[in-house]
Tab-separated table of C-alpha atoms in Angstrom:
chain	number	residue	atom	x	y	z
J	1	MET	CA	0.000	0.000	0.000
J	2	SER	CA	1.131	3.507	-0.640
J	3	LEU	CA	-0.220	7.017	-0.392
J	4	LYS	CA	-2.550	7.758	-3.326
J	5	THR	CA	-5.220	10.379	-3.926
J	6	GLU	CA	-7.538	11.193	-6.818
J	7	LEU	CA	-4.888	13.654	-7.991
J	8	CYS	CA	-2.619	10.727	-8.907
J	9	ASP	CA	-5.263	9.392	-11.318
J	10	ILE	CA	-6.090	12.779	-12.811
J	11	LEU	CA	-2.469	13.742	-13.508
J	12	GLU	CA	-1.217	10.175	-14.053
J	13	ILE	CA	1.434	10.508	-11.371
J	14	GLU	CA	2.539	8.129	-8.621
J	15	SER	CA	2.587	10.514	-5.653
J	16	PRO	CA	0.258	13.462	-4.949
J	17	ILE	CA	3.037	16.034	-5.133
J	18	ILE	CA	3.408	18.741	-7.730
J	19	GLN	CA	6.412	20.990	-7.944
J	20	GLY	CA	5.885	24.745	-7.864
J	21	GLY	CA	6.441	26.556	-11.155
J	22	MET	CA	8.977	28.952	-9.685
J	23	ALA	CA	10.318	31.614	-12.051
J	24	TRP	CA	14.017	31.081	-12.980
J	25	VAL	CA	14.240	28.085	-10.600
J	26	ALA	CA	11.792	25.656	-12.195
J	27	THR	CA	13.833	24.736	-15.273
J	28	GLY	CA	13.496	21.672	-17.461
J	29	GLU	CA	16.108	19.824	-15.380
J	30	LEU	CA	14.165	20.212	-12.130
J	31	ALA	CA	10.775	19.510	-13.721
J	32	ALA	CA	12.056	16.346	-15.421
J	33	ALA	CA	13.614	15.099	-12.177
J	34	VAL	CA	10.356	15.590	-10.244
J	35	SER	CA	8.248	13.872	-12.912
J	36	GLN	CA	10.773	11.047	-13.167
J	37	ALA	CA	10.598	10.571	-9.376
J	38	GLY	CA	6.810	10.162	-9.407
J	39	GLY	CA	5.539	13.698	-8.833
J	40	LEU	CA	4.507	16.298	-11.360
J	41	GLY	CA	7.395	18.465	-12.536
J	42	VAL	CA	6.439	21.952	-13.639
J	43	ILE	CA	8.431	24.443	-15.715
J	44	GLY	CA	8.056	28.017	-14.497
J	45	ALA	CA	7.668	30.470	-17.372
J	46	GLY	CA	7.901	33.506	-15.100
J	47	ASN	CA	8.756	36.571	-17.184
J	48	ALA	CA	10.815	34.614	-19.722
J	49	PRO	CA	10.166	34.887	-23.477
J	50	ALA	CA	8.741	31.966	-25.454
J	51	ASP	CA	11.997	30.875	-27.132
J	52	VAL	CA	13.632	30.344	-23.724
J	53	ILE	CA	10.690	28.308	-22.433
J	54	GLU	CA	10.494	26.282	-25.640
J	55	LYS	CA	13.990	24.973	-24.886
J	56	GLU	CA	12.932	24.026	-21.352
J	57	ILE	CA	9.915	22.116	-22.675
J	58	ASP	CA	12.117	20.262	-25.171
J	59	LYS	CA	14.551	19.484	-22.361
J	60	VAL	CA	11.832	17.868	-20.228
J	61	LYS	CA	10.563	15.871	-23.202
J	62	SER	CA	14.075	14.565	-23.869
J	63	LEU	CA	14.633	13.601	-20.203
J	64	THR	CA	11.353	11.903	-19.329
J	65	ASP	CA	8.277	10.317	-20.933
J	66	LYS	CA	6.166	11.168	-17.903
J	67	ASN	CA	3.598	13.920	-17.598
J	68	PHE	CA	4.808	17.420	-16.831
J	69	GLY	CA	3.368	20.889	-16.502
J	70	LEU	CA	4.050	24.484	-17.441
J	71	ASN	CA	3.235	27.381	-15.127
J	72	ILE	CA	2.137	30.476	-17.008
J	73	MET	CA	2.538	33.735	-15.133
J	74	LEU	CA	-0.341	35.773	-16.490
J	75	LEU	CA	1.227	39.154	-15.675
J	76	SER	CA	4.306	38.350	-17.776
J	77	PRO	CA	4.832	40.636	-20.778
J	78	PHE	CA	5.193	37.390	-22.782
J	79	ALA	CA	2.084	35.657	-21.392
J	80	ASP	CA	0.288	35.581	-24.765
J	81	ASP	CA	3.332	34.065	-26.507
J	82	ILE	CA	3.714	31.473	-23.757
J	83	ILE	CA	0.041	30.516	-24.096
J	84	GLU	CA	0.529	29.961	-27.841
J	85	LEU	CA	3.704	27.962	-27.152
J	86	ALA	CA	1.912	25.735	-24.621
J	87	ILE	CA	-0.740	24.939	-27.209
J	88	GLU	CA	1.736	24.366	-30.016
J	89	LYS	CA	3.847	22.071	-27.812
J	90	ASN	CA	0.834	20.206	-26.390
J	91	VAL	CA	1.993	20.677	-22.810
J	92	PRO	CA	-0.029	18.066	-20.870
J	93	ILE	CA	-0.767	20.170	-17.787
J	94	ILE	CA	-1.042	23.938	-17.487
J	95	THR	CA	-0.914	25.730	-14.170
J	96	THR	CA	-1.484	29.482	-14.064
J	97	GLY	CA	-0.563	32.194	-11.617
J	98	ALA	CA	-0.936	35.929	-10.978
J	99	GLY	CA	-4.436	36.489	-12.245
J	100	ASN	CA	-7.649	35.030	-13.585
J	101	PRO	CA	-6.997	32.584	-16.461
J	102	GLY	CA	-10.746	32.313	-17.196
J	103	LYS	CA	-10.674	33.452	-20.798
J	104	HIS	CA	-7.862	31.040	-21.771
J	105	VAL	CA	-9.109	27.871	-20.086
J	106	LYS	CA	-11.263	26.663	-22.972
J	107	ARG	CA	-8.446	26.844	-25.521
J	108	PHE	CA	-6.209	24.668	-23.369
J	109	GLN	CA	-8.993	22.178	-22.776
J	110	GLU	CA	-9.805	21.975	-26.486
J	111	ASN	CA	-6.146	21.249	-27.090
J	112	GLY	CA	-6.311	18.323	-24.653
J	113	SER	CA	-4.352	19.963	-21.832
J	114	LYS	CA	-5.420	19.736	-18.221
J	115	VAL	CA	-5.740	23.109	-16.502
J	116	ILE	CA	-4.979	23.830	-12.853
J	117	PRO	CA	-5.146	27.509	-11.891
J	118	VAL	CA	-3.568	28.875	-8.730
J	119	VAL	CA	-6.398	30.665	-6.919
J	120	PRO	CA	-6.132	32.920	-3.866
J	121	SER	CA	-9.798	33.027	-2.820
J	122	VAL	CA	-12.999	31.006	-2.528
J	123	ALA	CA	-14.781	33.169	-5.135
J	124	LEU	CA	-12.127	32.602	-7.813
J	125	ALA	CA	-12.032	28.865	-7.011
J	126	LYS	CA	-15.790	28.686	-7.614
J	127	ARG	CA	-15.487	30.539	-10.915
J	128	MET	CA	-12.739	28.167	-12.034
J	129	GLU	CA	-14.820	25.140	-11.093
J	130	ARG	CA	-17.555	26.456	-13.371
J	131	LEU	CA	-15.081	26.324	-16.280
J	132	ASP	CA	-14.461	22.621	-15.579
J	133	VAL	CA	-10.816	22.992	-14.657
J	134	ASP	CA	-9.235	19.744	-13.428
J	135	ALA	CA	-8.199	21.032	-9.997
J	136	VAL	CA	-7.205	24.249	-8.278
J	137	ILE	CA	-4.015	25.090	-6.441
J	138	VAL	CA	-4.629	27.086	-3.278
J	139	GLU	CA	-1.590	28.885	-1.962
J	140	GLY	CA	-1.323	30.223	1.554
J	141	THR	CA	0.829	33.117	2.691
J	142	GLU	CA	3.504	30.710	4.009
J	143	ALA	CA	4.684	30.301	0.420
J	144	GLY	CA	7.719	31.970	-1.119
J	145	GLY	CA	7.539	34.579	-3.864
J	146	HIS	CA	4.317	36.486	-4.515
J	147	ILE	CA	1.849	35.789	-1.769
J	148	GLY	CA	-1.683	36.434	-0.553
J	149	GLU	CA	-2.987	37.236	2.888
J	150	LEU	CA	-4.637	33.992	4.063
J	151	THR	CA	-2.806	31.067	5.627
J	152	THR	CA	-2.807	27.630	4.030
J	153	MET	CA	-4.742	26.213	6.999
J	154	ALA	CA	-7.566	28.772	6.694
J	155	LEU	CA	-7.722	29.051	2.892
J	156	VAL	CA	-7.446	25.387	1.892
J	157	THR	CA	-10.192	24.409	4.325
J	158	GLN	CA	-12.594	27.050	3.014
J	159	VAL	CA	-11.911	26.268	-0.641
J	160	VAL	CA	-12.338	22.527	0.012
J	161	ASP	CA	-15.771	23.322	1.453
J	162	ALA	CA	-16.713	25.539	-1.496
J	163	VAL	CA	-15.827	23.374	-4.511
J	164	ALA	CA	-16.161	19.722	-5.525
J	165	ILE	CA	-13.032	19.575	-7.707
J	166	PRO	CA	-9.677	18.483	-6.209
J	167	VAL	CA	-7.813	21.125	-4.245
J	168	ILE	CA	-4.022	21.146	-4.182
J	169	ALA	CA	-2.586	22.906	-1.152
J	170	ALA	CA	0.514	25.068	-1.395
J	171	GLY	CA	2.516	27.176	1.025
J	172	GLY	CA	4.116	25.668	4.102
J	173	ILE	CA	4.552	22.123	2.827
J	174	ALA	CA	8.036	20.626	2.828
J	175	ASP	CA	7.931	17.270	4.607
J	176	GLY	CA	5.719	14.291	5.394
J	177	ARG	CA	4.010	15.946	8.354
J	178	THR	CA	2.965	19.010	6.398
J	179	LEU	CA	1.755	16.872	3.474
J	180	ALA	CA	-0.312	14.752	5.877
J	181	ALA	CA	-1.668	17.964	7.423
J	182	VAL	CA	-3.031	19.353	4.149
J	183	LEU	CA	-4.512	15.959	3.260
J	184	ALA	CA	-6.298	16.163	6.630
J	185	LEU	CA	-7.718	19.541	5.572
J	186	GLY	CA	-9.252	17.827	2.553
J	187	ALA	CA	-6.634	18.637	-0.066
J	188	ALA	CA	-5.948	16.022	-2.756
J	189	GLY	CA	-2.247	16.795	-2.834
J	190	ALA	CA	0.412	19.402	-2.294
J	191	GLN	CA	2.372	21.808	-4.430
J	192	ILE	CA	5.895	22.101	-3.076
J	193	GLY	CA	8.357	24.802	-4.059
J	194	THR	CA	11.093	25.778	-1.632
J	195	ARG	CA	11.966	22.164	-0.694
J	196	PHE	CA	12.723	21.423	-4.368
J	197	VAL	CA	14.992	24.475	-4.667
J	198	CYS	CA	17.335	22.629	-2.307
J	199	SER	CA	17.762	19.625	-4.600
J	200	THR	CA	20.867	18.528	-6.468
J	201	GLU	CA	18.982	18.661	-9.785
J	202	CYS	CA	17.855	22.276	-9.298
J	203	THR	CA	20.011	24.526	-11.481
J	204	ALA	CA	19.763	27.593	-9.215
J	205	ALA	CA	23.047	29.033	-7.876
J	206	GLU	CA	24.535	27.086	-4.940
J	207	GLU	CA	24.539	30.326	-2.900
J	208	TYR	CA	20.746	30.527	-3.255
J	209	LYS	CA	20.259	26.922	-2.109
J	210	GLU	CA	22.680	27.389	0.798
J	211	ALA	CA	20.876	30.545	1.909
J	212	ILE	CA	17.676	28.510	2.295
J	213	VAL	CA	19.495	25.696	4.138
J	214	LYS	CA	20.971	28.246	6.553
J	215	ALA	CA	17.721	30.170	7.082
J	216	ARG	CA	15.939	30.034	10.425
J	217	ASP	CA	12.226	30.164	11.214
J	218	ARG	CA	11.789	33.965	11.053
J	219	ASP	CA	14.055	34.675	8.101
J	220	ALA	CA	11.498	34.477	5.270
J	221	VAL	CA	10.103	38.004	5.424
J	222	VAL	CA	7.563	39.909	3.361
J	223	THR	CA	8.522	42.981	1.358
J	224	GLY	CA	6.550	45.243	-0.943
J	225	ARG	CA	3.242	45.292	0.932
J	226	SER	CA	2.708	48.910	-0.156
J	227	THR	CA	2.835	47.879	-3.815
J	228	GLY	CA	-0.109	45.514	-3.523
J	229	HIS	CA	2.155	42.681	-4.736
J	230	PRO	CA	3.912	41.479	-1.581
J	231	VAL	CA	6.812	39.054	-1.919
J	232	ARG	CA	8.212	36.577	0.617
J	233	ASN	CA	12.003	36.380	0.480
J	234	LEU	CA	14.886	35.746	2.832
J	235	LYS	CA	16.039	38.672	4.942
J	236	ASN	CA	19.143	40.381	3.461
J	237	SER	CA	20.435	43.806	2.363
J	238	LEU	CA	17.675	44.085	-0.234
J	239	THR	CA	14.805	43.337	2.158
J	240	ARG	CA	16.240	45.737	4.742
J	241	LYS	CA	16.517	48.478	2.137
J	242	LEU	CA	12.953	47.896	0.905
J	243	ASP	CA	11.661	47.862	4.485
J	244	LYS	CA	13.304	51.163	5.223
J	245	LEU	CA	11.957	52.804	2.075
J	246	GLU	CA	8.447	51.507	2.747
J	247	LYS	CA	8.552	52.905	6.269
J	248	GLU	CA	9.632	56.267	4.866
J	249	GLY	CA	6.565	56.176	2.641
J	250	VAL	CA	8.450	56.038	-0.649
J	251	ASP	CA	6.230	55.783	-3.759
J	252	PRO	CA	5.215	52.131	-4.257
J	253	LYS	CA	6.242	52.420	-7.910
J	254	LYS	CA	9.802	53.108	-6.784
J	255	ILE	CA	9.679	50.056	-4.484
J	256	GLU	CA	8.418	47.962	-7.388
J	257	GLU	CA	11.255	49.292	-9.549
J	258	ILE	CA	13.936	48.416	-7.009
J	259	GLY	CA	12.564	44.876	-6.640
J	260	SER	CA	12.391	44.241	-10.369
J	261	GLY	CA	14.944	41.761	-11.755
J	262	LYS	CA	16.223	40.920	-8.290
J	263	LEU	CA	15.032	37.295	-8.324
J	264	ARG	CA	17.239	36.609	-11.316
J	265	ASP	CA	20.214	38.151	-9.501
J	266	ALA	CA	19.720	35.669	-6.656
J	267	VAL	CA	18.838	32.533	-8.618
J	268	VAL	CA	21.155	32.879	-11.610
J	269	ASP	CA	24.052	35.000	-10.319
J	270	GLY	CA	23.913	33.797	-6.715
J	271	ASP	CA	23.726	37.355	-5.350
J	272	ILE	CA	22.062	36.530	-2.047
J	273	LYS	CA	22.829	39.928	-0.498
J	274	GLU	CA	21.287	42.320	-2.995
J	275	GLY	CA	19.090	39.814	-4.859
J	276	SER	CA	15.589	38.628	-3.924
J	277	VAL	CA	16.036	35.177	-2.361
J	278	MET	CA	12.406	34.147	-2.743
J	279	ALA	CA	11.609	31.289	-0.373
J	280	GLY	CA	8.787	30.138	1.863
J	281	GLN	CA	8.384	29.981	5.630
J	282	VAL	CA	9.462	26.332	5.469
J	283	SER	CA	13.040	27.454	4.766
J	284	GLY	CA	13.904	26.925	8.426
J	285	MET	CA	12.813	23.272	8.105
J	286	ILE	CA	15.180	22.512	5.255
J	287	ALA	CA	18.527	21.246	6.491
J	288	GLU	CA	20.218	19.743	3.448
J	289	ILE	CA	20.411	19.669	-0.308
J	290	LYS	CA	19.466	16.236	-1.616
J	291	ASP	CA	18.284	14.417	-4.746
J	292	VAL	CA	14.725	15.040	-5.909
J	293	LYS	CA	13.935	11.333	-5.650
J	294	ASP	CA	15.042	11.279	-2.007
J	295	ILE	CA	12.992	14.402	-1.255
J	296	ILE	CA	9.824	12.828	-2.665
J	297	ASP	CA	10.448	9.358	-1.194
J	298	ASP	CA	11.107	10.817	2.266
J	299	ILE	CA	8.004	13.039	2.159
J	300	ILE	CA	5.756	10.174	1.099
J	301	ARG	CA	7.228	7.688	3.589
J	302	ASP	CA	6.902	10.181	6.460
J	303	ALA	CA	3.384	11.231	5.459
J	304	GLU	CA	2.315	7.580	5.437
J	305	SER	CA	3.759	7.062	8.872
J	306	VAL	CA	2.050	10.217	10.249
J	307	ILE	CA	-1.297	9.084	8.851
J	308	LYS	CA	-0.871	5.598	10.332
J	309	ASN	CA	0.186	6.981	13.706
J	310	ASN	CA	-2.750	9.384	13.806
J	311	PHE	CA	-5.048	6.421	13.456
J	312	ASN	CA	-3.633	5.130	16.764
J	313	LEU	CA	-4.855	8.292	18.505
J	314	ILE	CA	-8.347	6.862	18.435
J	315	LYS	CA	-8.669	4.632	21.465
Z	1	MET	CA	-32.476	51.616	-15.205
Z	2	ALA	CA	-32.990	53.268	-11.810
Z	3	ASP	CA	-33.947	49.896	-10.392
Z	4	THR	CA	-30.784	48.176	-11.667
Z	5	LEU	CA	-28.648	51.061	-10.459
Z	6	ASP	CA	-30.149	50.896	-6.962
Z	7	LYS	CA	-29.589	47.174	-6.749
Z	8	ILE	CA	-26.004	47.480	-7.958
Z	9	ILE	CA	-25.215	50.254	-5.495
Z	10	GLU	CA	-26.641	48.112	-2.733
Z	11	ILE	CA	-24.502	45.114	-3.704
Z	12	VAL	CA	-21.374	47.226	-4.065
Z	13	ALA	CA	-21.959	48.847	-0.669
Z	14	GLU	CA	-22.450	45.454	0.961
Z	15	GLU	CA	-19.558	43.638	-0.781
Z	16	LEU	CA	-16.964	46.386	-0.449
Z	17	ALA	CA	-18.169	47.615	2.947
Z	18	VAL	CA	-18.573	51.243	1.845
Z	19	ASP	CA	-21.411	53.711	2.513
Z	20	LYS	CA	-24.045	53.981	-0.213
Z	21	ASP	CA	-23.585	57.766	-0.179
Z	22	GLU	CA	-20.012	57.335	-1.322
Z	23	ILE	CA	-21.038	55.407	-4.429
Z	24	THR	CA	-21.970	57.141	-7.671
Z	25	GLU	CA	-22.472	55.847	-11.197
Z	26	GLU	CA	-18.945	56.952	-12.035
Z	27	SER	CA	-17.334	55.163	-9.080
Z	28	SER	CA	-14.559	52.796	-10.129
Z	29	PHE	CA	-14.443	49.736	-7.871
Z	30	ILE	CA	-10.662	49.677	-7.695
Z	31	GLU	CA	-9.679	53.347	-8.008
Z	32	ASP	CA	-12.476	55.008	-6.029
Z	33	LEU	CA	-13.811	52.354	-3.697
Z	34	GLY	CA	-10.582	50.645	-2.653
Z	35	ALA	CA	-11.337	47.193	-4.069
Z	36	ASP	CA	-8.602	44.817	-5.240
Z	37	SER	CA	-8.903	42.386	-8.131
Z	38	LEU	CA	-10.187	39.611	-5.842
Z	39	ASP	CA	-12.875	41.915	-4.444
Z	40	VAL	CA	-14.000	42.540	-8.009
Z	41	VAL	CA	-14.319	38.761	-8.586
Z	42	GLU	CA	-16.568	38.572	-5.523
Z	43	LEU	CA	-18.551	41.561	-6.729
Z	44	VAL	CA	-19.154	39.935	-10.113
Z	45	MET	CA	-20.275	36.729	-8.376
Z	46	ALA	CA	-22.710	38.788	-6.284
Z	47	PHE	CA	-24.130	40.432	-9.432
Z	48	GLU	CA	-24.571	36.984	-10.951
Z	49	GLU	CA	-26.472	35.787	-7.928
Z	50	GLU	CA	-28.707	38.850	-7.618
Z	51	PHE	CA	-29.613	39.009	-11.320
Z	52	ASP	CA	-29.490	35.266	-11.917
Z	53	VAL	CA	-27.061	35.483	-14.834
Z	54	GLU	CA	-23.625	34.136	-15.703
Z	55	ILE	CA	-20.969	36.714	-16.483
Z	56	PRO	CA	-18.028	35.167	-18.359
Z	57	ASP	CA	-14.518	36.375	-17.505
Z	58	GLU	CA	-14.139	38.079	-20.909
Z	59	ASP	CA	-17.054	40.343	-19.978
Z	60	ALA	CA	-16.228	40.602	-16.299
Z	61	GLU	CA	-12.868	42.205	-17.000
Z	62	ASN	CA	-14.629	45.157	-18.683
Z	63	ILE	CA	-16.848	45.868	-15.684
Z	64	ARG	CA	-14.824	48.443	-13.810
Z	65	THR	CA	-17.364	51.006	-12.630
Z	66	VAL	CA	-20.920	51.053	-11.306
Z	67	GLU	CA	-22.032	52.389	-14.683
Z	68	ASP	CA	-20.269	49.534	-16.533
Z	69	ALA	CA	-22.152	47.054	-14.371
Z	70	VAL	CA	-25.505	48.757	-14.931
Z	71	ASN	CA	-24.999	48.961	-18.700
Z	72	TYR	CA	-23.844	45.367	-18.977
Z	73	LEU	CA	-26.665	43.930	-16.914
Z	74	GLU	CA	-29.350	46.065	-18.608
Z	75	GLU	CA	-28.119	44.781	-21.933
Z	76	ILE	CA	-28.126	41.074	-21.131
Z	77	LEU	CA	-31.291	41.024	-19.011
């Protein structure tokens, strides 16, 4: 026996784990490794142009025959090109972030792709259900990168109550206990980001991975609240500078400007002082860099043991 | 027209927790009434419920003011 949910059948994967489509971090190498290890690997399109992402898709296809996904960041200047690319390349699973994908859903479905939007509220989850999407990803504020206000515990539970389609929980999940916890809330699986950054297959700069390994519980702080697009990243010179400027009441546009391009500096160039080291609150839980297969196997084994042990609580 | 407008103002006041007196036909949900994009999704869902219609996302994204909502709903009803 092993841990299975309806998500495994829908996405044709072995374990109910999907990898977050993190901009710059979620390359073809990482996505292929996750899919190969039984989860769903996802390429993160972020703000990258279509020709760059096309290479990542081809890379995944050359490394694995298993299902994989592409995360389309709807606020990207290249979003329309990426949508066309996803259709042309017949990407099996599309996840979307940073907006309402409503008007694109039908095209993906007609092309045979499964669609799983990231939704930050009950109302948007209900609207997506009406469009017959295959599942929704619900991301709590524990997550890294761009975040919402609600916690995973509060949001997942309310979305599970509001819709009949599978709900994938994200934000705060990095080990077997946290996976078991979101399954207890009624989720059909988990999307995991930060834990996969600290994998050997992840192509991000070693400095970026090490910064997460070294981080403690309170290090993943939120910047940019005044802009309306808050970001969770590890405390460093950049976050201190942004904090100071926000306290001084500097124009949010200026804050936005300073933050722009900083994720790339951290992920690609390894500038963990002045770059934006986007990472979730689970950073303090991550103690080592290991192979993707070991990450997934350990999470599943531990989740199974938590679920079995919980059963013994009933006496 | 007046009837639709009254209903819409009532829904907007309730959903966005603002006084009815502050809402005019020209009021933009986001710029004047302090809504964010998720509030607007909830607002559109509330219009759907009140008027018993379905507003697809392609149309919903053009409803930015009280007047937009009135015009849209008058047209499809």
